Coordinates of C-alpha atoms in Angstrom, one line a residue:
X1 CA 115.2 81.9 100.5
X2 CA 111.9 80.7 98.9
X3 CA 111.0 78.7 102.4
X4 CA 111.8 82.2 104.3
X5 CA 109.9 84.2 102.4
X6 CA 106.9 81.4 102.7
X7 CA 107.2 81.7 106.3
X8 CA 107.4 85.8 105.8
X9 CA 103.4 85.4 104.1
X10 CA 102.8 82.9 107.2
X11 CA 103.4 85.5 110.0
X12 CA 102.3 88.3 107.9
X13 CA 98.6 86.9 107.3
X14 CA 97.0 88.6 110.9
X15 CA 93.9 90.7 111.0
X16 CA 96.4 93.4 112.7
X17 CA 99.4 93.4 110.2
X18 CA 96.7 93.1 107.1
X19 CA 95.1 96.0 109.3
X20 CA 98.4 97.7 109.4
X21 CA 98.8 97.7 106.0
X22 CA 95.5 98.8 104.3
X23 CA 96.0 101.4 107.1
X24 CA 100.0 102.4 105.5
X25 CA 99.2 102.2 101.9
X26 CA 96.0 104.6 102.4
X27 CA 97.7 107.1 104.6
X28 CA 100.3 106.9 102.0
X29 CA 98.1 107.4 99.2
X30 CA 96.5 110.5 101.1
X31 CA 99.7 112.0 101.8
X32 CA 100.8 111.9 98.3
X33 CA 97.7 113.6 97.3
X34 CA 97.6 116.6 99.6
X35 CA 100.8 118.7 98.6
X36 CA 103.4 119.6 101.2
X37 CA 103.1 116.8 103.7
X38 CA 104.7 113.9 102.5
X39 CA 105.6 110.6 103.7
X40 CA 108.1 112.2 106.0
X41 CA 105.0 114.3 107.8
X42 CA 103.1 111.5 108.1
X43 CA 105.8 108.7 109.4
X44 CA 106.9 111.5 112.1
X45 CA 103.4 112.2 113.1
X46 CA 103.2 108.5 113.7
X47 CA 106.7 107.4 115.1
X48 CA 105.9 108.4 118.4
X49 CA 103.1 105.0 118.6
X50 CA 105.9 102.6 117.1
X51 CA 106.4 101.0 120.6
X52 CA 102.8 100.1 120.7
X53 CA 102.5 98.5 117.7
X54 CA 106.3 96.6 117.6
X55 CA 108.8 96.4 115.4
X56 CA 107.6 94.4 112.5
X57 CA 103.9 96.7 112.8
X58 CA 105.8 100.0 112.5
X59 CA 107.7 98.5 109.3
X60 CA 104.5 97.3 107.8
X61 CA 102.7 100.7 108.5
X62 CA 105.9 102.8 107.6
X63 CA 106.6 100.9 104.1
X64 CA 102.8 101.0 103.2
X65 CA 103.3 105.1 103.7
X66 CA 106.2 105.3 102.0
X67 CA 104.9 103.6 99.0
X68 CA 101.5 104.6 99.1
X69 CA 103.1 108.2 98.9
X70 CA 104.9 107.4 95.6
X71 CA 101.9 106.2 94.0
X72 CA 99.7 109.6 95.3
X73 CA 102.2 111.9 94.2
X74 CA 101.1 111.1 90.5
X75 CA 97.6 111.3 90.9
X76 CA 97.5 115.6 91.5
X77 CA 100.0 115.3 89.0
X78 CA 98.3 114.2 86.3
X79 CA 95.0 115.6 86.9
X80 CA 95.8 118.9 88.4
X81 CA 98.8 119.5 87.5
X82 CA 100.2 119.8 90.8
X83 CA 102.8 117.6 92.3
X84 CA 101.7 115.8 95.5
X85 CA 105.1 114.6 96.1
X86 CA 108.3 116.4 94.7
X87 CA 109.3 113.2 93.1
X88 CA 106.1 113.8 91.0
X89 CA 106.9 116.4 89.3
X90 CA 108.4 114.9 86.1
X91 CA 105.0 113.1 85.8
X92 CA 103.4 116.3 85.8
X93 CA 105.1 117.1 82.6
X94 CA 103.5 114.6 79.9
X95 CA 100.8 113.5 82.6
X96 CA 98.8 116.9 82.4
X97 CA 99.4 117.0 79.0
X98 CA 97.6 113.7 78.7
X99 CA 94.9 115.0 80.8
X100 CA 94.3 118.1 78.3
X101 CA 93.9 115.5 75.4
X102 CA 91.3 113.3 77.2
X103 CA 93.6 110.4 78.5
X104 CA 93.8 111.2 82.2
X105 CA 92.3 107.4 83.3
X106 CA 95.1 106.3 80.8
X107 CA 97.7 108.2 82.4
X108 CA 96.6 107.1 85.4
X109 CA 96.5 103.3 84.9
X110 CA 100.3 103.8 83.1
X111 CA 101.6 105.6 86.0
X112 CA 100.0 102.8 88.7
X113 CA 100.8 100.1 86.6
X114 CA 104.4 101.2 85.7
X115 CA 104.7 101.7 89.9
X116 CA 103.5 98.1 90.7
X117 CA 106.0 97.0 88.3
X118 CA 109.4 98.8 89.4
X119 CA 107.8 98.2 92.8
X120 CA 108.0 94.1 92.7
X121 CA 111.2 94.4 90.8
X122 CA 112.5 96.6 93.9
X123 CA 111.3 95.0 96.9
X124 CA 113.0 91.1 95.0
X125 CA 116.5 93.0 94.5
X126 CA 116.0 94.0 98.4
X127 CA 115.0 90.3 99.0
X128 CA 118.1 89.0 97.1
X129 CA 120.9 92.0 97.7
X130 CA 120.0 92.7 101.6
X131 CA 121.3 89.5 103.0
X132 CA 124.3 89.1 100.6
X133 CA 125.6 92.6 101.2
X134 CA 124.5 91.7 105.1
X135 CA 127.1 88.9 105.3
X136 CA 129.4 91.1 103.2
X137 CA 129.7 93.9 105.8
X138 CA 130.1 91.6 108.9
X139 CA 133.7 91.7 107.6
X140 CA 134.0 95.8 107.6
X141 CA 136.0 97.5 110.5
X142 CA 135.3 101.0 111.7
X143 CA 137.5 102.4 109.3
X144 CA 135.2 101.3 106.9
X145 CA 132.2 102.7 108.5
X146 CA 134.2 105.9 109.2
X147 CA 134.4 106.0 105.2
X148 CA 130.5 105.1 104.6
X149 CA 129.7 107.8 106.8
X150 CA 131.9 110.2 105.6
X151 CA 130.8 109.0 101.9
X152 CA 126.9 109.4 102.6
X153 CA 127.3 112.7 103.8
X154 CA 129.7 113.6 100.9
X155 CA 127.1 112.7 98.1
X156 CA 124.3 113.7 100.1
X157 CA 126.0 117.0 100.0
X158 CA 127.0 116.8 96.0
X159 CA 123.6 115.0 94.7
X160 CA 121.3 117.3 96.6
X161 CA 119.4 119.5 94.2
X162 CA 120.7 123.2 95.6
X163 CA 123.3 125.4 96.3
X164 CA 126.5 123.8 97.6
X165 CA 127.0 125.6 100.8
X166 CA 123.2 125.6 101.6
X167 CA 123.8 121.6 101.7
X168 CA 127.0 121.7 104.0
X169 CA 125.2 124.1 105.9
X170 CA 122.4 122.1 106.8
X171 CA 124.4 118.6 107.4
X172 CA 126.8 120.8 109.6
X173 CA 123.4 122.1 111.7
X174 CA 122.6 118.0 112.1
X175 CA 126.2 117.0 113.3
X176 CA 125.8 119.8 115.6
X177 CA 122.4 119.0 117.2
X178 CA 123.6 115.3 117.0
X179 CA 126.5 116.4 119.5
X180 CA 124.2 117.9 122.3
X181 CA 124.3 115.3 125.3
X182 CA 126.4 112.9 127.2
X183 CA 129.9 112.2 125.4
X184 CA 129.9 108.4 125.0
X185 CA 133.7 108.1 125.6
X186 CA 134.1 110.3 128.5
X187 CA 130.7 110.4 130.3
X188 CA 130.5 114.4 130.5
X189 CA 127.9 116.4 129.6
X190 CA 128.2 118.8 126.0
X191 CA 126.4 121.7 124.3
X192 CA 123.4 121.1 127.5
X193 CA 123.8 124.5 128.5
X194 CA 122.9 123.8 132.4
X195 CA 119.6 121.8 131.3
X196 CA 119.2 118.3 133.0
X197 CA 116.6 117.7 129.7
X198 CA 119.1 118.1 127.1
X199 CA 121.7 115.5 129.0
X200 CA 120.1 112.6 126.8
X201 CA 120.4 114.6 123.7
X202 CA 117.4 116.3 121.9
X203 CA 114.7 114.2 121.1
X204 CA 114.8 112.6 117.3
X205 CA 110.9 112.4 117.1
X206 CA 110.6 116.2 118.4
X207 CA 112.9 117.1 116.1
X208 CA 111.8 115.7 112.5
X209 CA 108.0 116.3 113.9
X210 CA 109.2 119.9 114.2
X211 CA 110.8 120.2 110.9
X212 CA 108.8 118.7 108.4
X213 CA 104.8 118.3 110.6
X214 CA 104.7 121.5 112.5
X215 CA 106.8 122.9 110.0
X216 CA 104.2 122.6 107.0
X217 CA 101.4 122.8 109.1
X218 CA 102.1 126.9 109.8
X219 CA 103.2 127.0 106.0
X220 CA 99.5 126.0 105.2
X221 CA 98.2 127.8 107.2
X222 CA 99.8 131.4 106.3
X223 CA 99.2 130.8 103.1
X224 CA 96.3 131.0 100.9
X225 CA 95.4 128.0 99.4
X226 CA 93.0 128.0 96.0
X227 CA 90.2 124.7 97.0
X228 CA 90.7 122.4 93.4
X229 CA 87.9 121.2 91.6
X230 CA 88.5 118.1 89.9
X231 CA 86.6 115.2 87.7
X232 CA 88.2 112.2 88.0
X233 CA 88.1 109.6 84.8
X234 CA 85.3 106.9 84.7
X235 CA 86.6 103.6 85.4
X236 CA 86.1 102.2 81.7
X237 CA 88.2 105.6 80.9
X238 CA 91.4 103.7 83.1
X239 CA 92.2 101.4 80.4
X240 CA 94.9 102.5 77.9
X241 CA 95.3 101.5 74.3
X242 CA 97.5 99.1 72.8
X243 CA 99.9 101.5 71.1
X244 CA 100.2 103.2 74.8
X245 CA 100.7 100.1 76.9
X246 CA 103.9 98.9 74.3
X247 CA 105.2 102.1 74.3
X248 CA 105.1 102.3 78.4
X249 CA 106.2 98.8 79.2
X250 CA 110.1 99.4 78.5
X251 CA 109.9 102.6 79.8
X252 CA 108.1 101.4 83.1
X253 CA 111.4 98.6 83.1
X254 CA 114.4 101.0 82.3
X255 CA 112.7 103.2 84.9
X256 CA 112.8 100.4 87.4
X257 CA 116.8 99.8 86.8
X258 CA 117.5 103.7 86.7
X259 CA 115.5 103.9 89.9
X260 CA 117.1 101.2 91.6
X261 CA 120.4 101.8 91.4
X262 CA 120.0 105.3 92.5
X263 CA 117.7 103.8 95.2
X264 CA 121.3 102.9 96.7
X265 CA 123.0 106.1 97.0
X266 CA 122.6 108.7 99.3
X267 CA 120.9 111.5 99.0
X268 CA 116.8 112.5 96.8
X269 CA 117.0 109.9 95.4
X270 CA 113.6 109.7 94.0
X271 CA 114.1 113.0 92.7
X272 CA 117.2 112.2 90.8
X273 CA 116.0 109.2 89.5
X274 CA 112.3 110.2 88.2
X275 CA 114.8 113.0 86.3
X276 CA 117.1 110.6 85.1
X277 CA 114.4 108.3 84.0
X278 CA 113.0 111.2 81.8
X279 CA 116.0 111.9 80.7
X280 CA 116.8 108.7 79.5
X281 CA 113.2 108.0 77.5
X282 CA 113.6 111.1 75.7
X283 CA 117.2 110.6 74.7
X284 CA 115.7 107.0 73.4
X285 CA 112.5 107.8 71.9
X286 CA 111.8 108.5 68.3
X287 CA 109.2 111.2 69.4
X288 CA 111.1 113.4 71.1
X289 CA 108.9 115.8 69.8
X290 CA 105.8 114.5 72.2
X291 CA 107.7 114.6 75.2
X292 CA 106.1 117.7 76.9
X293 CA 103.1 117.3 75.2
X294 CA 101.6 113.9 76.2
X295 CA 104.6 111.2 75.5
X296 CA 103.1 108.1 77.3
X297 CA 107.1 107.2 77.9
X298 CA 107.2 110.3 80.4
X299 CA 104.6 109.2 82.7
X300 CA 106.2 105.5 82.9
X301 CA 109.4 106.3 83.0
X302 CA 109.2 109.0 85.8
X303 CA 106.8 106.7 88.1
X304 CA 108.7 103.5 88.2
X305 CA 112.1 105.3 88.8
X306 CA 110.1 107.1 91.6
X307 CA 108.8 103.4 93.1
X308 CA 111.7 101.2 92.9
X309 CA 113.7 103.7 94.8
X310 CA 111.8 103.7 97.3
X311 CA 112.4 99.9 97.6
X312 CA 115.7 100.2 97.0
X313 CA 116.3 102.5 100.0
X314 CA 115.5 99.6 102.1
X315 CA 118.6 97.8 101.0
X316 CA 121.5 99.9 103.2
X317 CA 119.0 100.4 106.4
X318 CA 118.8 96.3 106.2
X319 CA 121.9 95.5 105.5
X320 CA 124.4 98.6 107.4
X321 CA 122.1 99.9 109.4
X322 CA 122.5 103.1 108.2
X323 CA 119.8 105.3 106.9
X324 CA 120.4 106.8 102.9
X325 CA 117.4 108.9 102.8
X326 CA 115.1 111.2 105.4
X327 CA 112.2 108.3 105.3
X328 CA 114.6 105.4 106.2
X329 CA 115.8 107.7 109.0
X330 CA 112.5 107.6 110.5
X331 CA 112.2 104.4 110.4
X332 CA 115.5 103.3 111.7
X333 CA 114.1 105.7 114.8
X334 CA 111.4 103.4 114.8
X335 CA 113.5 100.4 115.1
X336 CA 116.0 101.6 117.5
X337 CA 112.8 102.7 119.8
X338 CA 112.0 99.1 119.9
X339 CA 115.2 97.5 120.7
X340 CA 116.3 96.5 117.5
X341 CA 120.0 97.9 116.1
X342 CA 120.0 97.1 112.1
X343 CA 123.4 96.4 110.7
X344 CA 125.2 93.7 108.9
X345 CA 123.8 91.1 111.3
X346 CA 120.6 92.5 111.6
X347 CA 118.6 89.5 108.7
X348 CA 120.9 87.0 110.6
X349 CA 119.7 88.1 114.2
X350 CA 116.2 88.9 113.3
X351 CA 115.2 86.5 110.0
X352 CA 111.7 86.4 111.2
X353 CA 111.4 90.5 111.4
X354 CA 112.7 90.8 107.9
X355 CA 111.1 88.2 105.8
X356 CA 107.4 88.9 107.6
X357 CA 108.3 92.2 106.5
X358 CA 109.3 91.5 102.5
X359 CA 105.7 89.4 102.3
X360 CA 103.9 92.7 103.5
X361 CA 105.9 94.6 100.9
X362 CA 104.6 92.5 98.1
X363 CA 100.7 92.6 99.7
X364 CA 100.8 96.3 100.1
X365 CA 101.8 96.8 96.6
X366 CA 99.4 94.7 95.3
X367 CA 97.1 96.7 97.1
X368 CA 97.9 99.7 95.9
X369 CA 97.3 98.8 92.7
X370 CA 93.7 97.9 93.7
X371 CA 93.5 100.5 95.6
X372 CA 94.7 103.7 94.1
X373 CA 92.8 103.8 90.9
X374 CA 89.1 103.1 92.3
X375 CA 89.6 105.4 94.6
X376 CA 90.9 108.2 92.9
X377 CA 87.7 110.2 93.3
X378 CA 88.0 110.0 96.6
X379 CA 91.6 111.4 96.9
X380 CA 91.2 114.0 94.9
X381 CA 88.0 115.1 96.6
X382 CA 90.1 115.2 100.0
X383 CA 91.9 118.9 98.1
X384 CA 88.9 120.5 99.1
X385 CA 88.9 120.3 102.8
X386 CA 89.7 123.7 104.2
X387 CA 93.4 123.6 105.4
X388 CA 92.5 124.8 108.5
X389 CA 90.8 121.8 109.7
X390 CA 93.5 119.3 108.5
X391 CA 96.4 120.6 109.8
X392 CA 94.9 121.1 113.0
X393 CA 94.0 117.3 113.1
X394 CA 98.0 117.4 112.0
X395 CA 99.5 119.5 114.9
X396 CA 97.1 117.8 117.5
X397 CA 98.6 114.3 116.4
X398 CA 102.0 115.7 116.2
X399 CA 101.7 117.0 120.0
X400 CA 100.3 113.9 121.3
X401 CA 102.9 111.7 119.9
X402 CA 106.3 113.8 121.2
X403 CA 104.6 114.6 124.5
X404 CA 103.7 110.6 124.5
X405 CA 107.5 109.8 123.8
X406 CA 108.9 110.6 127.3
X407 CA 105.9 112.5 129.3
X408 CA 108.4 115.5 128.5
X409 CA 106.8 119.2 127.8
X410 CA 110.3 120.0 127.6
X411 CA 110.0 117.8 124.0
X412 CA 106.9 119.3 122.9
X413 CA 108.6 123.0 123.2
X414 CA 111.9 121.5 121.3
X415 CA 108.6 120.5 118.5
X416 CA 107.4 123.8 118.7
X417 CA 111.1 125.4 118.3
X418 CA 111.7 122.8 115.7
X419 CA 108.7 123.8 113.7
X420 CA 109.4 127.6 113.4
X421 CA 112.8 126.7 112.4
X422 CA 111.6 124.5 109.6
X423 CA 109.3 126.7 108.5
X424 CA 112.0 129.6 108.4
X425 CA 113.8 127.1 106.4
X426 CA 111.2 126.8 104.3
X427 CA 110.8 130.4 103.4
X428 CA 114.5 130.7 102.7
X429 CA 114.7 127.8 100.5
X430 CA 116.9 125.5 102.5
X431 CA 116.0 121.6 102.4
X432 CA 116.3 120.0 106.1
X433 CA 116.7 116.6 104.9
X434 CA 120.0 116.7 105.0
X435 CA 119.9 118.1 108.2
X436 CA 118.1 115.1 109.5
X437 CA 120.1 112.0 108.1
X438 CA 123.5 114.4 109.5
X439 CA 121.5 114.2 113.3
X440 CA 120.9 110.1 112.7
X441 CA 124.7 109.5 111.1
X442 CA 126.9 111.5 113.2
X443 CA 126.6 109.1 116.5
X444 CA 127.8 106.4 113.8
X445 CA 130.6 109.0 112.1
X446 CA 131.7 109.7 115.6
X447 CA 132.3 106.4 117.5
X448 CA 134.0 104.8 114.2
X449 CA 136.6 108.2 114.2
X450 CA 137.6 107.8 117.7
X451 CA 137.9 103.7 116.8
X452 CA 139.9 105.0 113.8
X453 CA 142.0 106.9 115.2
X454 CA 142.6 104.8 118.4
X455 CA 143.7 101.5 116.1
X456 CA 145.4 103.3 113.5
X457 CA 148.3 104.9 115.7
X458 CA 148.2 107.8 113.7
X459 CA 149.1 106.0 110.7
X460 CA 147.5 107.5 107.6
X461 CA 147.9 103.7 105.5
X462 CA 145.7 102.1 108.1
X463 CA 142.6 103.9 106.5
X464 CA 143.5 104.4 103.0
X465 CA 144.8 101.4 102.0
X466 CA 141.7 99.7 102.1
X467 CA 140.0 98.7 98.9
X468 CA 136.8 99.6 100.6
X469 CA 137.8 102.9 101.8
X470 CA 139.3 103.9 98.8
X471 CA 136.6 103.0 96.5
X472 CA 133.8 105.0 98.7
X473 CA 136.4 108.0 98.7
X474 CA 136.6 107.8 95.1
X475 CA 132.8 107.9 94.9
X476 CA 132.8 111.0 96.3
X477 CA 135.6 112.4 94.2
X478 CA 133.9 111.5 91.6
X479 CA 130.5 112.7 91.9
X480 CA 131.9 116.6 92.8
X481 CA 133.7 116.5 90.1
X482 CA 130.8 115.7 88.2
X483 CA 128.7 117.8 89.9
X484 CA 130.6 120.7 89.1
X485 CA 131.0 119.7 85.7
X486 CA 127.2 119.6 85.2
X487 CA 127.1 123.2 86.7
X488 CA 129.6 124.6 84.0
X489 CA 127.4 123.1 81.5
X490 CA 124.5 124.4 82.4
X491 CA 125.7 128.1 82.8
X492 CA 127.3 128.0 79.3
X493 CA 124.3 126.4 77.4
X494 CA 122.2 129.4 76.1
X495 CA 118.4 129.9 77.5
X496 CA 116.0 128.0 75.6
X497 CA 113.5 129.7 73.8
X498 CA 110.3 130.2 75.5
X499 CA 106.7 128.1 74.2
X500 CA 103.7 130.4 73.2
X501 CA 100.8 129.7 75.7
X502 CA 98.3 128.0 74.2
X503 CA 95.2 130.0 73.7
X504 CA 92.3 130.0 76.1
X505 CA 89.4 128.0 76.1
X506 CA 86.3 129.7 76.1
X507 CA 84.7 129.5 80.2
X508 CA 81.3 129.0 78.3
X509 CA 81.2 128.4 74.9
X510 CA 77.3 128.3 74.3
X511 CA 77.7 132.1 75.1
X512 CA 79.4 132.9 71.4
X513 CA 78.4 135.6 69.0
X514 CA 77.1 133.2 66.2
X515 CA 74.8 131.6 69.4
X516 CA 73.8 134.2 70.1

């Protein structure tokens, strides 16, 4: 494993995939900063130039965004109080409040730091549980897959933040849209209405361009947006104290393990986790009472949950070939657009894609670190460009890249379509990720159902009387359950009582009476 990852940093070192990847982790970084894009924005922007930069470039370049965007997120956080990324919004919680009290660099360097760590602990359990679980599933039958699928929609459905039936709602809109084309078993045409365009299905990169870039960009721009003013902290104002960097180091671990693990199951994952971290630290902590109001364990926590699921989203994309999250949906696009079909013999078939790909993991978070907290004036600098003038850089990329796909106007009016859809979405409060990992697993769901059903015979014990089966059936039993067990809960418990505001500061203080 060592020697393959040595030969990873040996076809990683080029001028274009170290170009690649200062290019990732910035976009990333800028993404996370300007609220509403996200990494998903910015990797469907860019999917449509994937073939002209090959498989292992639109890895590096897609990881280095997806990162990058975990580290951004924090940065409005903390200093503005506004949550780049909606996995940032725990952070905002103690990280503003560390602002107010005049440690902003420290919250800063805390929530970087805790990120580079969870980080490098993420991207070795993908370097050490990819391959293993790789040669593990070579041994699963479509009954198995018919299960996974089934499962990953299941606790996409029961872990998504939200009304129930909004959920099932949107992942039965994907299945749907997934089903418009030629049927692969019988060769006719379904759902094409008459239109010769729709015979190969509708286009993946139109679609999720649509949804989540077009989408925001008429969102911005029908709404008024207040232009921040920030200061960001002096660079000998990054370094926190002793007592703060003990108190954040276990944090910034258990947040790595919480993160992690959820990492592996479908569904916001970063979400759940950065919540679940917070959760945790202030179940732990012997200063509960900070928590709110500055607790150095809620920026850690929170951040490296955030980063080492992202890593660990890697880990069924590698290994099954099948996409847990919205971003590891894009990039499976990306590698399917090149030729390459991740499953269980994917690391096998391709060792030299996935190693080179593990090196750049560990060079873009190391640049990150160098990266993010230099250049935080910068970031924060870009909330004041008028709206109007980014996301028509934003829509002019996203045009470009679906009518680039195919030559196909017909795709750039399915973007179009896509967009206002999204952004009625929006308004009504519906998340379309789910909507989006439904479209990429129902070709999967439905070619290991008809190979179900066709090797079975009709016998129920073929399927359920697999250890495998059962166990990811149980999963999801287990998890509604939960879910609605959580839901009780929460309607019972009584209203907490609400904070008085702090008072306000005086705008100009030289102006008081005894001044005057």
């Amino acid at each position: 494993m060592l020697a393959d990852l040595l030969a990873g940093f040996g076809q990683f070192l080029t001028v274009e995939y170290l170009l690649l990847a200062v290019t990732g982790v910035v976009l990333g970084s800028l993404v996370g900063v300007l609220p509403g894009l996200g990494p998903i924005g910015a990797m469907s922007i860019l999917l449509g130039i994937s073939t002209q930069i090959g498989v292992v470039g639109s890895l590096i370049l897609f990881a280095g965004i997806y990162y990058g965007a975990a580290y951004g997120g924090s940065t409005t956080a903390i200093l503005l109080k506004l949550p780049g990324e909606s996995a940032s919004v725990m952070t905002v919680l103690d990280g503003h409040a560390m602002t107010r009290k005049g440690r902003a660099g420290a919250a800063l360097s805390i929530a970087a730091v805790g990120s580079f760590v969870a980080g490098t602990i993420s991207i070795v359990g993908l370097m050490l549980l990819a391959p293993t679980l790789g040669a593990a599933a070579v041994q699963l039958g479509p009954p198995e897959y018919l299960a996974l699928t089934v499962a990953g929609l299941g606790l996409l459905v029961a872990l998504n933040p939200g009304q129930l039936a909004r959920s099932v709602l949107m992942v039965a809109l994907g299945m749907a849209i997934a089903l418009v084309g030629i049927d692969p078993l019988t060769a006719t045409s379904r759902f094409t209405f008459g239109l010769p365009e729709l015979s190969g299905g509708i286009s993946f990169i139109a679609l999720a361009m649509g949804l989540f870039g077009v989408a925001e960009v008429l969102d911005q721009l029908t709404r008024p947006r207040r232009v921040e003013k920030v200061s960001a902290p002096r660079l000998r104002e990054l370094v926190p104290t002793r007592a703060e960097a003990r108190r954040a180091l276990p944090a910034a671990l258990r947040g790595a393990g919480i993160g992690f693990f959820l990492g592996l199951v479908p569904g916001p994952a970063a979400v759940t986790s950065t919540f679940a971290s917070y959760m945790t630290e202030r179940k732990l902590s012997r200063r509960k009472e900070e928590f709110g109001h500055g607790a150095v364990e809620g920026v850690a926590g929170p951040e490296s949950a955030n980063n080492a699921a992202a890593g660990a989203a890697f880990v069924p994309l590698m290994a099954l070939g099948i996409p847990f999250a919205p971003t590891m949906a894009l990039i499976l696009s990306a590698l399917l657009l090149n030729g390459i079909v991740p499953g269980p013999t994917f690391i096998a078939d391709e060792p030299d894609v996935f190693w080179t790909v593990i090196a750049a993991m560990y060079v873009a978070n190391v640049m990150l670190l160098l990266l993010n907290l230099p250049m935080v004036g910068l970031f924060t600098r870009l909330l004041s460009v008028p709206p109007g003038i980014l996301m028509s850089v934003v829509l002019g990329l996203c045009t470009v890249g679906v009518y680039a796909e195919n030559n196909s106007l017909f795709d750039v009016g399915v973007m179009f379509a896509a967009g206002l859809v999204g952004l009625a979405l929006k308004r009504a409060d519906l998340n379309p990720a789910p909507l989006v990992l439904a479209v990429v697993l129902t070709p999967t769901l439905e070619s290991s159902l008809r190979q179900t059903l066709t090797f079975s015979a009709a016998d129920p014990y073929y399927v359920l009387g697999r250890p495998v089966v059962d166990a990811l059936v149980g999963a999801v039993v287990v998890a509604l359950v939960v879910r609605a067990h959580l839901r009780r809960r929460a309607r019972r418990a009584p209203a907490p009582p609400e904070e008085p505001a702090p008072p306000a500061e005086p705008l100009h203080p030289t102006t008081t009476r005894k001044s005057r």
